[in-house]
mmCIF file of C-alpha atoms in Angstrom:
data_model
loop_
_atom_site.group_PDB
_atom_site.id
_atom_site.type_symbol
_atom_site.label_atom_id
_atom_site.label_comp_id
_atom_site.label_asym_id
_atom_site.label_seq_id
_atom_site.Cartn_x
_atom_site.Cartn_y
_atom_site.Cartn_z
ATOM 1 C CA MET V 1 33.588 136.878 82.825
ATOM 2 C CA LEU V 2 35.996 140.135 82.237
ATOM 3 C CA HIS V 3 38.770 139.971 80.011
ATOM 4 C CA ARG V 4 41.078 142.595 77.821
ATOM 5 C CA ASN V 5 41.428 141.930 73.922
ATOM 6 C CA GLY V 6 44.883 142.386 72.702
ATOM 7 C CA ALA V 7 48.465 140.446 72.997
ATOM 8 C CA GLN V 8 51.430 140.508 74.563
ATOM 9 C CA GLN V 9 54.568 138.608 74.582
ATOM 10 C CA ARG V 10 58.221 138.159 76.439
ATOM 11 C CA GLN V 11 61.674 136.607 76.169
ATOM 12 C CA ASP V 12 63.794 136.186 79.685
ATOM 13 C CA ASP V 13 66.513 134.483 78.699
ATOM 14 C CA GLU V 14 65.510 130.765 77.764
ATOM 15 C CA VAL V 15 61.919 131.213 78.419
ATOM 16 C CA PHE V 16 59.412 132.430 75.884
ATOM 17 C CA GLU V 17 55.917 133.342 76.218
ATOM 18 C CA SER V 18 53.168 134.917 74.176
ATOM 19 C CA ILE V 19 49.332 135.309 75.181
ATOM 20 C CA THR V 20 46.573 136.810 72.692
ATOM 21 C CA VAL V 21 42.889 137.272 73.773
ATOM 22 C CA THR V 22 40.303 137.931 71.373
ATOM 23 C CA ALA V 23 36.314 137.875 71.834
ATOM 24 C CA GLN V 24 33.183 136.827 69.455
ATOM 25 C CA ARG V 25 29.716 138.295 70.883
ATOM 26 C CA GLY V 26 31.548 139.212 74.014
ATOM 27 C CA ILE V 27 32.726 135.699 74.607
ATOM 28 C CA PRO V 28 36.689 135.053 75.282
ATOM 29 C CA SER V 29 38.812 132.963 73.784
ATOM 30 C CA LEU V 30 42.580 132.872 74.742
ATOM 31 C CA HIS V 31 45.622 131.471 73.321
ATOM 32 C CA TYR V 32 49.261 130.724 75.271
ATOM 33 C CA VAL V 33 52.656 129.473 74.099
ATOM 34 C CA LEU V 34 54.985 128.755 76.073
ATOM 35 C CA GLN V 35 58.746 127.364 75.764
ATOM 36 C CA GLN V 36 61.123 127.029 78.677
ATOM 37 C CA PRO V 37 64.089 124.321 79.603
ATOM 38 C CA MET V 38 63.452 121.204 81.263
ATOM 39 C CA VAL V 39 66.008 121.178 83.974
ATOM 40 C CA ARG V 40 63.942 121.548 87.211
ATOM 41 C CA HIS V 41 61.401 119.161 85.457
ATOM 42 C CA LEU V 42 63.840 116.620 84.669
ATOM 43 C CA ARG V 43 65.672 116.875 88.225
ATOM 44 C CA SER V 44 62.405 115.707 90.169
ATOM 45 C CA TYR V 45 61.288 113.046 87.669
ATOM 46 C CA SER V 46 61.456 109.661 88.538
ATOM 47 C CA LEU V 47 61.762 107.373 85.812
ATOM 48 C CA SER V 48 59.141 105.236 84.837
ATOM 49 C CA SER V 49 58.082 102.396 82.538
ATOM 50 C CA GLN V 50 55.559 104.964 80.744
ATOM 51 C CA SER V 51 57.658 107.498 79.870
ATOM 52 C CA SER V 52 59.913 107.539 76.748
ATOM 53 C CA LEU V 53 62.915 109.347 78.651
ATOM 54 C CA SER V 54 66.208 107.605 79.248
ATOM 55 C CA HIS V 55 68.495 108.174 81.704
ATOM 56 C CA ALA V 56 70.596 109.982 79.281
ATOM 57 C CA ASP V 57 68.074 112.605 79.386
ATOM 58 C CA LEU V 58 68.450 113.511 82.692
ATOM 59 C CA PRO V 59 71.124 116.043 83.411
ATOM 60 C CA ASP V 60 73.463 115.322 86.347
ATOM 61 C CA SER V 61 73.168 117.490 89.570
ATOM 62 C CA HIS V 62 76.597 118.760 89.297
ATOM 63 C CA LEU V 63 76.471 120.182 85.603
ATOM 64 C CA SER V 64 77.412 123.491 84.936
ATOM 65 C CA GLU V 65 75.490 126.431 84.117
ATOM 66 C CA SER V 66 76.582 126.440 80.524
ATOM 67 C CA HIS V 67 75.366 122.304 80.086
ATOM 68 C CA LEU V 68 72.213 123.181 81.799
ATOM 69 C CA SER V 69 71.386 125.681 79.101
ATOM 70 C CA ARG V 70 72.050 123.432 76.439
ATOM 71 C CA SER V 71 68.837 121.477 78.761
ATOM 72 C CA PRO V 72 66.056 119.869 76.864
ATOM 73 C CA PHE V 73 62.980 122.310 75.837
ATOM 74 C CA GLN V 74 59.347 121.720 76.473
ATOM 75 C CA HIS V 75 56.686 123.389 74.341
ATOM 76 C CA ILE V 76 53.328 123.998 75.535
ATOM 77 C CA THR V 77 49.964 125.887 73.919
ATOM 78 C CA LEU V 78 47.165 126.183 75.766
ATOM 79 C CA SER V 79 43.821 127.284 74.008
ATOM 80 C CA VAL V 80 40.338 128.379 75.436
ATOM 81 C CA ASP V 81 37.416 128.421 73.074
ATOM 82 C CA ASP V 82 34.637 130.753 73.798
ATOM 83 C CA ALA V 83 35.259 130.529 77.694
ATOM 84 C CA THR V 84 34.507 127.127 77.768
ATOM 85 C CA ASP V 85 36.814 124.124 75.456
ATOM 86 C CA VAL V 86 40.808 123.740 76.941
ATOM 87 C CA GLU V 87 43.125 122.076 75.104
ATOM 88 C CA ILE V 88 46.792 121.933 76.449
ATOM 89 C CA GLU V 89 49.302 120.384 74.046
ATOM 90 C CA SER V 90 52.638 119.688 75.365
ATOM 91 C CA GLU V 91 55.836 118.783 73.405
ATOM 92 C CA LEU V 92 59.366 117.499 74.797
ATOM 93 C CA MET V 93 61.963 118.511 72.111
ATOM 94 C CA HIS V 94 64.442 116.298 72.772
ATOM 95 C CA THR V 95 61.900 112.559 72.865
ATOM 96 C CA GLY V 96 59.636 114.020 70.449
ATOM 97 C CA GLU V 97 56.864 113.045 72.935
ATOM 98 C CA ARG V 98 53.556 114.506 72.804
ATOM 99 C CA SER V 99 50.762 115.059 75.249
ATOM 100 C CA VAL V 100 47.148 116.803 74.254
ATOM 101 C CA LEU V 101 44.583 117.143 77.344
ATOM 102 C CA ASN V 102 41.086 118.243 76.081
ATOM 103 C CA GLN V 103 38.663 119.116 78.295
ATOM 104 C CA PRO V 104 35.432 120.169 77.224
ATOM 105 C CA GLU V 105 32.711 122.572 78.699
ATOM 106 C CA PHE V 106 30.908 118.836 79.978
ATOM 107 C CA GLY V 107 31.966 115.392 79.416
ATOM 108 C CA PRO V 108 34.945 113.593 79.928
ATOM 109 C CA ILE V 109 38.164 114.758 79.908
ATOM 110 C CA ARG V 110 41.069 113.166 77.483
ATOM 111 C CA TRP V 111 44.748 113.069 77.433
ATOM 112 C CA VAL V 112 46.276 111.473 74.592
ATOM 113 C CA ILE V 113 50.330 110.790 75.191
ATOM 114 C CA GLN V 114 52.107 109.774 71.431
ATOM 115 C CA ARG V 115 55.593 108.300 71.732
ATOM 116 C CA GLY V 116 56.288 107.647 68.109
ATOM 117 C CA ASP V 117 54.068 105.036 66.823
ATOM 118 C CA GLN V 118 52.735 104.302 70.944
ATOM 119 C CA VAL V 119 49.543 106.076 71.723
ATOM 120 C CA ASP V 120 48.222 106.232 75.235
ATOM 121 C CA THR V 121 44.579 107.464 75.783
ATOM 122 C CA TYR V 122 43.204 108.495 79.233
ATOM 123 C CA THR V 123 39.619 110.082 80.451
ATOM 124 C CA GLY V 124 38.598 111.186 83.434
ATOM 125 C CA SER V 125 35.923 113.390 84.470
ATOM 126 C CA THR V 126 38.149 115.717 86.609
ATOM 127 C CA LEU V 127 42.065 116.573 86.452
ATOM 128 C CA PHE V 128 42.657 114.731 89.410
ATOM 129 C CA HIS V 129 41.198 111.011 87.697
ATOM 130 C CA VAL V 130 43.236 112.017 84.662
ATOM 131 C CA ARG V 131 46.680 112.891 86.814
ATOM 132 C CA LEU V 132 46.165 109.363 89.008
ATOM 133 C CA GLN V 133 45.965 107.317 85.869
ATOM 134 C CA ASN V 134 50.163 108.293 85.102
ATOM 135 C CA PRO V 135 51.161 110.976 87.957
ATOM 136 C CA GLU V 136 54.525 111.399 86.832
ATOM 137 C CA VAL V 137 53.941 111.882 83.423
ATOM 138 C CA PHE V 138 51.422 114.226 83.693
ATOM 139 C CA ASP V 139 53.337 116.053 86.178
ATOM 140 C CA LEU V 140 56.135 116.042 83.453
ATOM 141 C CA HIS V 141 54.151 117.912 80.904
ATOM 142 C CA TYR V 142 51.786 119.714 83.023
ATOM 143 C CA ALA V 143 52.736 120.526 86.752
ATOM 144 C CA ASP V 144 54.588 123.645 86.113
ATOM 145 C CA LEU V 145 51.729 125.222 83.955
ATOM 146 C CA THR V 146 48.999 123.798 86.736
ATOM 147 C CA SER V 147 50.561 125.084 89.464
ATOM 148 C CA ARG V 148 50.860 128.679 87.890
ATOM 149 C CA VAL V 149 47.292 128.596 87.111
ATOM 150 C CA LEU V 150 46.322 127.111 90.621
ATOM 151 C CA ARG V 151 48.564 130.301 91.924
ATOM 152 C CA GLY V 152 51.277 128.228 93.318
ATOM 153 C CA LYS V 153 49.488 124.829 94.302
ATOM 154 C CA SER V 154 50.000 121.732 92.709
ATOM 155 C CA ILE V 155 47.347 119.261 91.664
ATOM 156 C CA ALA V 156 49.235 116.408 93.663
ATOM 157 C CA GLU V 157 49.189 118.343 96.573
ATOM 158 C CA LEU V 158 45.252 119.184 96.253
ATOM 159 C CA SER V 159 44.329 115.274 95.472
ATOM 160 C CA ASP V 160 46.435 114.548 98.813
ATOM 161 C CA GLN V 161 44.549 117.526 100.886
ATOM 162 C CA ILE V 162 41.079 115.856 99.345
ATOM 163 C CA HIS V 163 41.916 112.520 101.055
ATOM 164 C CA VAL V 164 42.517 114.238 104.302
ATOM 165 C CA ALA V 165 39.389 116.116 104.111
ATOM 166 C CA VAL V 166 37.266 113.276 103.692
ATOM 167 C CA LEU V 167 38.775 110.853 105.967
ATOM 168 C CA GLY V 168 39.562 113.267 108.800
ATOM 169 C CA HIS V 169 35.541 113.612 108.564
ATOM 170 C CA TYR V 170 34.278 110.574 108.312
ATOM 171 C CA ASP V 171 31.793 110.727 111.033
ATOM 172 C CA ARG V 172 30.539 113.745 109.716
ATOM 173 C CA LEU V 173 29.848 112.820 105.777
ATOM 174 C CA PRO V 174 26.235 113.371 104.450
ATOM 175 C CA ALA V 175 24.790 110.254 103.559
ATOM 176 C CA ILE V 176 22.864 110.714 99.747
ATOM 177 C CA PRO V 177 22.033 107.030 98.490
ATOM 178 C CA LEU V 178 22.068 107.147 95.067
ATOM 179 C CA PRO V 179 18.602 105.272 95.164
ATOM 180 C CA GLU V 180 17.008 108.723 96.138
ATOM 181 C CA VAL V 181 19.177 110.901 93.329
ATOM 182 C CA VAL V 182 17.794 108.310 91.142
ATOM 183 C CA ARG V 183 14.294 108.579 92.324
ATOM 184 C CA CYS V 184 14.985 112.715 91.839
ATOM 185 C CA VAL V 185 16.375 111.714 88.199
ATOM 186 C CA GLU V 186 13.217 109.896 87.145
ATOM 187 C CA GLN V 187 11.052 112.568 88.491
ATOM 188 C CA LEU V 188 12.967 114.979 85.772
ATOM 189 C CA ARG V 189 10.752 113.202 83.279
ATOM 190 C CA SER V 190 7.293 114.139 84.405
ATOM 191 C CA PRO V 191 4.799 115.212 82.503
ATOM 192 C CA ARG V 192 3.876 117.420 85.761
ATOM 193 C CA GLN V 193 5.909 120.672 85.642
ATOM 194 C CA SER V 194 5.314 120.812 89.305
ATOM 195 C CA VAL V 195 7.134 117.217 90.098
ATOM 196 C CA ARG V 196 9.650 118.432 87.483
ATOM 197 C CA ILE V 197 10.688 121.618 89.723
ATOM 198 C CA SER V 198 10.145 119.545 93.011
ATOM 199 C CA ALA V 199 12.708 116.970 91.847
ATOM 200 C CA GLN V 200 15.335 119.435 90.209
ATOM 201 C CA GLN V 201 15.316 121.210 93.843
ATOM 202 C CA GLU V 202 15.713 118.507 95.978
ATOM 203 C CA LEU V 203 18.866 117.959 93.718
ATOM 204 C CA LEU V 204 20.229 120.837 94.167
ATOM 205 C CA ARG V 205 19.863 120.821 97.962
ATOM 206 C CA TRP V 206 22.239 118.094 97.976
ATOM 207 C CA GLY V 207 24.511 119.717 96.416
ATOM 208 C CA THR V 208 27.836 119.039 95.064
ATOM 209 C CA PRO V 209 28.285 115.264 96.370
ATOM 210 C CA ILE V 210 25.669 113.929 93.977
ATOM 211 C CA ILE V 211 27.588 115.738 90.781
ATOM 212 C CA PRO V 212 29.601 112.014 90.297
ATOM 213 C CA MET V 213 25.878 110.280 90.493
ATOM 214 C CA LEU V 214 24.229 112.645 88.405
ATOM 215 C CA GLN V 215 27.064 112.444 86.003
ATOM 216 C CA GLN V 216 26.660 108.340 86.042
ATOM 217 C CA GLN V 217 22.989 108.963 84.806
ATOM 218 C CA LEU V 218 23.497 111.237 81.892
ATOM 219 C CA ALA V 219 25.469 107.604 80.878
ATOM 220 C CA THR V 220 22.452 105.919 81.098
ATOM 221 C CA ASP V 221 19.083 106.129 78.592
ATOM 222 C CA LEU V 222 17.391 109.324 79.238
ATOM 223 C CA GLU V 223 14.763 111.141 77.168
ATOM 224 C CA LEU V 224 15.901 114.602 75.700
ATOM 225 C CA GLU V 225 14.377 116.700 78.061
ATOM 226 C CA GLN V 226 15.162 115.197 80.742
ATOM 227 C CA ARG V 227 18.828 115.141 79.752
ATOM 228 C CA ALA V 228 18.512 118.766 78.972
ATOM 229 C CA CYS V 229 17.586 119.330 82.676
ATOM 230 C CA LEU V 230 19.859 117.126 84.002
ATOM 231 C CA SER V 231 22.846 118.862 82.227
ATOM 232 C CA GLU V 232 21.271 122.041 83.375
ATOM 233 C CA THR V 233 21.191 120.504 87.204
ATOM 234 C CA ILE V 234 24.991 119.794 87.082
ATOM 235 C CA ARG V 235 25.887 122.933 85.706
ATOM 236 C CA MET V 236 24.067 124.689 88.593
ATOM 237 C CA LEU V 237 25.717 122.389 91.191
ATOM 238 C CA ARG V 238 29.390 123.685 89.739
ATOM 239 C CA PRO V 239 30.597 125.830 92.337
ATOM 240 C CA ARG V 240 31.421 129.688 90.850
ATOM 241 C CA VAL V 241 34.176 130.429 93.385
ATOM 242 C CA GLU V 242 37.501 128.795 93.567
ATOM 243 C CA ASP V 243 37.921 125.311 94.895
ATOM 244 C CA THR V 244 39.347 124.861 98.316
ATOM 245 C CA PRO V 245 40.044 121.216 99.643
ATOM 246 C CA ARG V 246 36.766 121.031 101.504
ATOM 247 C CA SER V 247 35.417 121.659 98.104
ATOM 248 C CA LEU V 248 37.016 119.677 96.137
ATOM 249 C CA ALA V 249 36.153 116.524 98.781
ATOM 250 C CA MET V 250 32.544 117.097 98.878
ATOM 251 C CA LEU V 251 33.003 116.571 94.876
ATOM 252 C CA MET V 252 34.917 113.956 95.113
ATOM 253 C CA ILE V 253 33.416 112.105 98.479
ATOM 254 C CA ASN V 254 30.660 110.077 96.258
ATOM 255 C CA ASP V 255 32.573 109.053 93.368
ATOM 256 C CA LEU V 256 33.891 105.388 92.816
ATOM 257 C CA GLU V 257 36.340 106.070 90.485
ATOM 258 C CA PHE V 258 38.384 108.764 91.966
ATOM 259 C CA TRP V 259 38.617 106.291 95.305
ATOM 260 C CA SER V 260 39.321 103.232 92.995
ATOM 261 C CA LEU V 261 42.152 105.360 90.767
ATOM 262 C CA THR V 262 44.048 106.531 94.448
ATOM 263 C CA LYS V 263 43.101 103.068 96.179
ATOM 264 C CA PRO V 264 47.341 102.318 96.142
ATOM 265 C CA GLN V 265 47.949 105.858 98.035
ATOM 266 C CA LEU V 266 45.428 105.022 101.102
ATOM 267 C CA THR V 267 46.060 102.660 103.736
ATOM 268 C CA PRO V 268 44.323 99.473 104.341
ATOM 269 C CA ASN V 269 41.684 100.946 107.053
ATOM 270 C CA GLU V 270 41.451 103.927 104.940
ATOM 271 C CA TRP V 271 40.312 102.025 102.038
ATOM 272 C CA ILE V 272 38.007 99.824 104.292
ATOM 273 C CA LEU V 273 36.427 103.404 105.512
ATOM 274 C CA VAL V 274 35.966 104.749 101.563
ATOM 275 C CA SER V 275 34.803 101.236 100.698
ATOM 276 C CA GLN V 276 31.825 101.402 103.278
ATOM 277 C CA HIS V 277 30.833 104.952 102.683
ATOM 278 C CA LEU V 278 30.432 104.156 99.006
ATOM 279 C CA GLN V 279 28.568 101.038 99.563
ATOM 280 C CA GLN V 280 26.173 102.721 101.948
ATOM 281 C CA MET V 281 25.393 105.190 99.298
ATOM 282 C CA GLY V 282 25.287 102.203 96.877
ATOM 283 C CA VAL V 283 27.567 103.397 94.798
ATOM 284 C CA ALA V 284 30.133 100.855 94.543
ATOM 285 C CA LYS V 285 27.386 98.317 93.877
ATOM 286 C CA SER V 286 26.037 100.059 90.841
ATOM 287 C CA ARG V 287 29.100 101.320 88.861
ATOM 288 C CA PRO V 288 32.239 98.735 89.231
ATOM 289 C CA HIS V 289 35.426 100.392 88.033
ATOM 290 C CA ASP V 290 36.787 99.677 84.484
ATOM 291 C CA ALA V 291 40.104 100.879 83.256
ATOM 292 C CA SER V 292 39.569 104.081 81.450
ATOM 293 C CA VAL V 293 43.264 103.655 79.821
ATOM 294 C CA THR V 294 44.096 102.337 76.371
ATOM 295 C CA SER V 295 46.855 101.647 74.647
ATOM 296 C CA VAL V 296 47.314 101.454 71.023
ATOM 297 C CA ALA V 297 50.768 101.250 68.350
ATOM 298 C CA PRO V 298 49.036 102.711 64.833
ATOM 299 C CA ARG V 299 50.357 100.827 62.019
#
């Protein structure tokens, strides 16, 4: 990974940015700060019952520039530790609503929203999973930043493109039954090295469509060396190039949780096609969808 140590900052009217890059043992870490007006976000934001915003918070479309300059502000910090763990914190200064997104190198992403005493917690294996659980609030906090990181693309647009890529090539979907994947995972605990190597090579040949299945197996009772080998296999399967709608579609194609979350956006016929595929792969039978959001009001 190429990086340059140092720090920069800029002030442009009401927008402030700063970035610092450091390194330990040649591994970079990053800290980024952004403060900007919320006008363009609030104008395109449709109110939901889960948001702390009120109609009084939304600026009218006919407001003058002087009124816009006094619009609500958003403060964002993004930190990356040792080129792996990512944390993005967003605070709406006018309401005090705070949103924290934690993405480790491996394991589920955790998203916490705090509004006074109310705390909502969401989890998901990718940003797509997390966003689908509360898209309006996610976009309010992170749409602008993620669009910058993705060079003008948005998580919402990519999610729609995944649907098109999967459903538009339904007759050519890779057939990788879950029992075959489980068989290879079981062989990773074999005392014979040749069997373990052969099983891992077979998993790697199937490619990214089996990643959700392997992540499901990580949640089961595995031996220590078996778990380590499985984690390394997932690491090797993760693409090291920029994502495309097709590569993301292959990652999500056998992911029951993703399709369960996106079901409201599909037509009845599209959901039938997806359900048939998941059942053929043995995924729908093995992992019923559970709600992955909790809401608490701490005392």
